[in-house]
Amino acid sequence: MRLPPARHYAGFTLLELLVVMVILGLLVGYVAPKYFAQIGKSEVKATKAQIESLGKALDMYRLDTGHYPTTEQGLAALNTRPQNEPQWGGPYLKKSVPVDPWGEPYVYKYPGEKGEFDLFSLGKDKRPGGEGENADIGNWE
């Protein structure tokens, strides 16, 4: 009786696996920062688009009523008729007032310091001022 010939099993050595892991680590180290930078840029772009949309809704409010909502009335006046506002023709937004991409409400001031009204987000750091993603993003830009 003959025994079957010994099989040679193919596989990866530990060294080959380590080389592949190092290459993957280098690729992730190169790609990840670029990917996360794009996420930050998209949040800033989304904020600017929302501010522009809210600004147009505020302009429509002004066309109907003759003035912008007060700071106290805030952006809620775009969806809910303020008291003693007979000319209100809203709602001026299809949905509720959005929060910025970082989960904070937009800041609205009337009269504004930088324009007729100020509408802005405090940015990623949620504090006034800052640079890059942390900078305030407003309707004055």
PDB file of C-alpha atoms in Angstrom:
ATOM      1  CA  MET A   1       0.000   0.000   0.000  1.00  0.00           C
ATOM      2  CA  ARG A   2       1.334   3.405  -1.037  1.00  0.00           C
ATOM      3  CA  LEU A   3       0.901   6.576   0.969  1.00  0.00           C
ATOM      4  CA  PRO A   4      -0.265   9.686  -0.874  1.00  0.00           C
ATOM      5  CA  PRO A   5       2.484  12.204  -1.586  1.00  0.00           C
ATOM      6  CA  ALA A   6       2.920  14.948   0.981  1.00  0.00           C
ATOM      7  CA  ARG A   7       1.082  18.129   0.067  1.00  0.00           C
ATOM      8  CA  HIS A   8       2.754  21.480   0.115  1.00  0.00           C
ATOM      9  CA  TYR A   9       0.324  23.941   1.673  1.00  0.00           C
ATOM     10  CA  ALA A  10       0.501  27.496   0.345  1.00  0.00           C
ATOM     11  CA  GLY A  11       0.193  30.345   2.809  1.00  0.00           C
ATOM     12  CA  PHE A  12       1.667  33.598   3.986  1.00  0.00           C
ATOM     13  CA  THR A  13       4.530  33.851   6.355  1.00  0.00           C
ATOM     14  CA  LEU A  14       4.441  36.145   9.325  1.00  0.00           C
ATOM     15  CA  LEU A  15       6.937  38.450   7.631  1.00  0.00           C
ATOM     16  CA  GLU A  16       4.747  38.792   4.530  1.00  0.00           C
ATOM     17  CA  LEU A  17       1.737  39.632   6.680  1.00  0.00           C
ATOM     18  CA  LEU A  18       3.719  42.274   8.582  1.00  0.00           C
ATOM     19  CA  VAL A  19       4.881  43.889   5.328  1.00  0.00           C
ATOM     20  CA  VAL A  20       1.284  44.077   4.077  1.00  0.00           C
ATOM     21  CA  MET A  21       0.134  45.571   7.402  1.00  0.00           C
ATOM     22  CA  VAL A  22       2.866  48.239   7.248  1.00  0.00           C
ATOM     23  CA  ILE A  23       1.884  49.157   3.666  1.00  0.00           C
ATOM     24  CA  LEU A  24      -1.787  49.408   4.668  1.00  0.00           C
ATOM     25  CA  GLY A  25      -0.868  51.553   7.663  1.00  0.00           C
ATOM     26  CA  LEU A  26       1.115  53.932   5.462  1.00  0.00           C
ATOM     27  CA  LEU A  27      -1.783  54.221   3.014  1.00  0.00           C
ATOM     28  CA  VAL A  28      -4.264  54.945   5.800  1.00  0.00           C
ATOM     29  CA  GLY A  29      -1.873  57.494   7.284  1.00  0.00           C
ATOM     30  CA  TYR A  30      -1.718  59.270   3.949  1.00  0.00           C
ATOM     31  CA  VAL A  31      -5.392  59.082   2.937  1.00  0.00           C
ATOM     32  CA  ALA A  32      -7.171  59.619   6.285  1.00  0.00           C
ATOM     33  CA  PRO A  33      -6.033  63.243   6.886  1.00  0.00           C
ATOM     34  CA  LYS A  34      -7.102  64.218   3.368  1.00  0.00           C
ATOM     35  CA  TYR A  35     -10.468  62.512   3.854  1.00  0.00           C
ATOM     36  CA  PHE A  36     -11.167  64.205   7.192  1.00  0.00           C
ATOM     37  CA  ALA A  37     -10.128  67.591   5.795  1.00  0.00           C
ATOM     38  CA  GLN A  38     -12.815  67.148   3.134  1.00  0.00           C
ATOM     39  CA  ILE A  39     -15.413  66.451   5.814  1.00  0.00           C
ATOM     40  CA  GLY A  40     -14.556  69.751   7.513  1.00  0.00           C
ATOM     41  CA  LYS A  41     -14.828  71.631   4.227  1.00  0.00           C
ATOM     42  CA  SER A  42     -18.218  70.072   3.504  1.00  0.00           C
ATOM     43  CA  GLU A  43     -19.537  71.150   6.930  1.00  0.00           C
ATOM     44  CA  VAL A  44     -18.466  74.736   6.208  1.00  0.00           C
ATOM     45  CA  LYS A  45     -20.118  74.622   2.773  1.00  0.00           C
ATOM     46  CA  ALA A  46     -23.322  73.198   4.264  1.00  0.00           C
ATOM     47  CA  THR A  47     -23.344  75.979   6.870  1.00  0.00           C
ATOM     48  CA  LYS A  48     -22.959  78.668   4.207  1.00  0.00           C
ATOM     49  CA  ALA A  49     -25.784  77.127   2.164  1.00  0.00           C
ATOM     50  CA  GLN A  50     -28.105  76.979   5.199  1.00  0.00           C
ATOM     51  CA  ILE A  51     -27.316  80.593   6.118  1.00  0.00           C
ATOM     52  CA  GLU A  52     -28.078  81.692   2.565  1.00  0.00           C
ATOM     53  CA  SER A  53     -31.383  79.795   2.623  1.00  0.00           C
ATOM     54  CA  LEU A  54     -32.356  81.243   6.005  1.00  0.00           C
ATOM     55  CA  GLY A  55     -31.390  84.713   4.747  1.00  0.00           C
ATOM     56  CA  LYS A  56     -33.770  84.336   1.803  1.00  0.00           C
ATOM     57  CA  ALA A  57     -36.556  83.248   4.159  1.00  0.00           C
ATOM     58  CA  LEU A  58     -35.860  86.304   6.337  1.00  0.00           C
ATOM     59  CA  ASP A  59     -36.055  88.510   3.224  1.00  0.00           C
ATOM     60  CA  MET A  60     -39.457  86.996   2.387  1.00  0.00           C
ATOM     61  CA  TYR A  61     -40.605  87.708   5.942  1.00  0.00           C
ATOM     62  CA  ARG A  62     -39.495  91.307   5.514  1.00  0.00           C
ATOM     63  CA  LEU A  63     -41.339  91.654   2.203  1.00  0.00           C
ATOM     64  CA  ASP A  64     -44.562  90.539   3.886  1.00  0.00           C
ATOM     65  CA  THR A  65     -44.262  92.405   7.185  1.00  0.00           C
ATOM     66  CA  GLY A  66     -42.079  95.385   6.326  1.00  0.00           C
ATOM     67  CA  HIS A  67     -39.351  94.460   8.826  1.00  0.00           C
ATOM     68  CA  TYR A  68     -37.191  91.575   9.949  1.00  0.00           C
ATOM     69  CA  PRO A  69     -38.075  89.572  13.083  1.00  0.00           C
ATOM     70  CA  THR A  70     -36.643  90.977  16.291  1.00  0.00           C
ATOM     71  CA  THR A  71     -33.786  89.229  18.047  1.00  0.00           C
ATOM     72  CA  GLU A  72     -36.257  88.046  20.681  1.00  0.00           C
ATOM     73  CA  GLN A  73     -38.598  86.566  18.056  1.00  0.00           C
ATOM     74  CA  GLY A  74     -35.604  84.943  16.416  1.00  0.00           C
ATOM     75  CA  LEU A  75     -35.705  82.476  13.558  1.00  0.00           C
ATOM     76  CA  ALA A  76     -38.790  80.820  15.049  1.00  0.00           C
ATOM     77  CA  ALA A  77     -40.777  83.685  13.482  1.00  0.00           C
ATOM     78  CA  LEU A  78     -40.130  82.045  10.118  1.00  0.00           C
ATOM     79  CA  ASN A  79     -42.377  79.111  11.042  1.00  0.00           C
ATOM     80  CA  THR A  80     -44.689  80.480  13.730  1.00  0.00           C
ATOM     81  CA  ARG A  81     -46.661  83.726  13.466  1.00  0.00           C
ATOM     82  CA  PRO A  82     -45.415  86.202  16.066  1.00  0.00           C
ATOM     83  CA  GLN A  83     -48.070  87.973  18.143  1.00  0.00           C
ATOM     84  CA  ASN A  84     -49.333  91.260  16.689  1.00  0.00           C
ATOM     85  CA  GLU A  85     -48.015  90.469  13.197  1.00  0.00           C
ATOM     86  CA  PRO A  86     -51.075  90.676  10.904  1.00  0.00           C
ATOM     87  CA  GLN A  87     -49.089  90.734   7.658  1.00  0.00           C
ATOM     88  CA  TRP A  88     -47.232  87.491   8.381  1.00  0.00           C
ATOM     89  CA  GLY A  89     -47.586  85.203   5.353  1.00  0.00           C
ATOM     90  CA  GLY A  90     -45.572  82.206   6.483  1.00  0.00           C
ATOM     91  CA  PRO A  91     -44.413  79.699   7.175  1.00  0.00           C
ATOM     92  CA  TYR A  92     -41.321  80.772   5.271  1.00  0.00           C
ATOM     93  CA  LEU A  93     -39.505  77.448   5.693  1.00  0.00           C
ATOM     94  CA  LYS A  94     -40.751  74.037   4.591  1.00  0.00           C
ATOM     95  CA  LYS A  95     -39.244  72.391   7.667  1.00  0.00           C
ATOM     96  CA  SER A  96     -38.253  73.557  11.126  1.00  0.00           C
ATOM     97  CA  VAL A  97     -35.303  75.883  11.553  1.00  0.00           C
ATOM     98  CA  PRO A  98     -32.172  73.747  11.123  1.00  0.00           C
ATOM     99  CA  VAL A  99     -29.220  73.626  13.475  1.00  0.00           C
ATOM    100  CA  ASP A 100     -25.710  74.061  12.115  1.00  0.00           C
ATOM    101  CA  PRO A 101     -23.674  70.955  11.132  1.00  0.00           C
ATOM    102  CA  TRP A 102     -22.142  70.901  14.615  1.00  0.00           C
ATOM    103  CA  GLY A 103     -25.551  70.632  16.286  1.00  0.00           C
ATOM    104  CA  GLU A 104     -25.840  74.221  17.533  1.00  0.00           C
ATOM    105  CA  PRO A 105     -28.606  76.723  16.725  1.00  0.00           C
ATOM    106  CA  TYR A 106     -27.775  79.591  14.409  1.00  0.00           C
ATOM    107  CA  VAL A 107     -27.290  82.976  16.069  1.00  0.00           C
ATOM    108  CA  TYR A 108     -29.650  85.685  14.811  1.00  0.00           C
ATOM    109  CA  LYS A 109     -29.454  89.377  15.736  1.00  0.00           C
ATOM    110  CA  TYR A 110     -31.611  92.230  14.515  1.00  0.00           C
ATOM    111  CA  PRO A 111     -30.498  94.888  14.070  1.00  0.00           C
ATOM    112  CA  GLY A 112     -27.152  93.455  13.075  1.00  0.00           C
ATOM    113  CA  GLU A 113     -23.662  94.746  13.735  1.00  0.00           C
ATOM    114  CA  LYS A 114     -22.281  93.726  10.317  1.00  0.00           C
ATOM    115  CA  GLY A 115     -25.400  94.188   8.226  1.00  0.00           C
ATOM    116  CA  GLU A 116     -29.116  94.782   8.468  1.00  0.00           C
ATOM    117  CA  PHE A 117     -29.289  91.522  10.409  1.00  0.00           C
ATOM    118  CA  ASP A 118     -26.587  89.108  11.555  1.00  0.00           C
ATOM    119  CA  LEU A 119     -27.079  85.398  11.034  1.00  0.00           C
ATOM    120  CA  PHE A 120     -24.166  83.130  11.852  1.00  0.00           C
ATOM    121  CA  SER A 121     -22.761  79.908  13.219  1.00  0.00           C
ATOM    122  CA  LEU A 122     -19.951  79.870  15.753  1.00  0.00           C
ATOM    123  CA  GLY A 123     -18.198  77.088  13.818  1.00  0.00           C
ATOM    124  CA  LYS A 124     -16.762  73.815  14.985  1.00  0.00           C
ATOM    125  CA  ASP A 125     -15.365  75.148  18.272  1.00  0.00           C
ATOM    126  CA  LYS A 126     -18.756  76.702  19.214  1.00  0.00           C
ATOM    127  CA  ARG A 127     -17.006  79.883  20.424  1.00  0.00           C
ATOM    128  CA  PRO A 128     -16.784  83.355  18.869  1.00  0.00           C
ATOM    129  CA  GLY A 129     -13.837  83.935  16.554  1.00  0.00           C
ATOM    130  CA  GLY A 130     -11.446  81.232  15.492  1.00  0.00           C
ATOM    131  CA  GLU A 131      -9.753  80.192  12.270  1.00  0.00           C
ATOM    132  CA  GLY A 132     -10.419  77.537   9.641  1.00  0.00           C
ATOM    133  CA  GLU A 133     -13.264  75.218  10.674  1.00  0.00           C
ATOM    134  CA  ASN A 134     -13.448  77.033  14.034  1.00  0.00           C
ATOM    135  CA  ALA A 135     -14.144  80.420  12.426  1.00  0.00           C
ATOM    136  CA  ASP A 136     -17.541  82.055  12.656  1.00  0.00           C
ATOM    137  CA  ILE A 137     -19.543  81.639   9.448  1.00  0.00           C
ATOM    138  CA  GLY A 138     -22.058  84.394   8.795  1.00  0.00           C
ATOM    139  CA  ASN A 139     -24.221  86.153   6.241  1.00  0.00           C
ATOM    140  CA  TRP A 140     -21.658  88.951   5.950  1.00  0.00           C
ATOM    141  CA  GLU A 141     -19.156  86.784   4.021  1.00  0.00           C
TER     142      GLU A 141
END
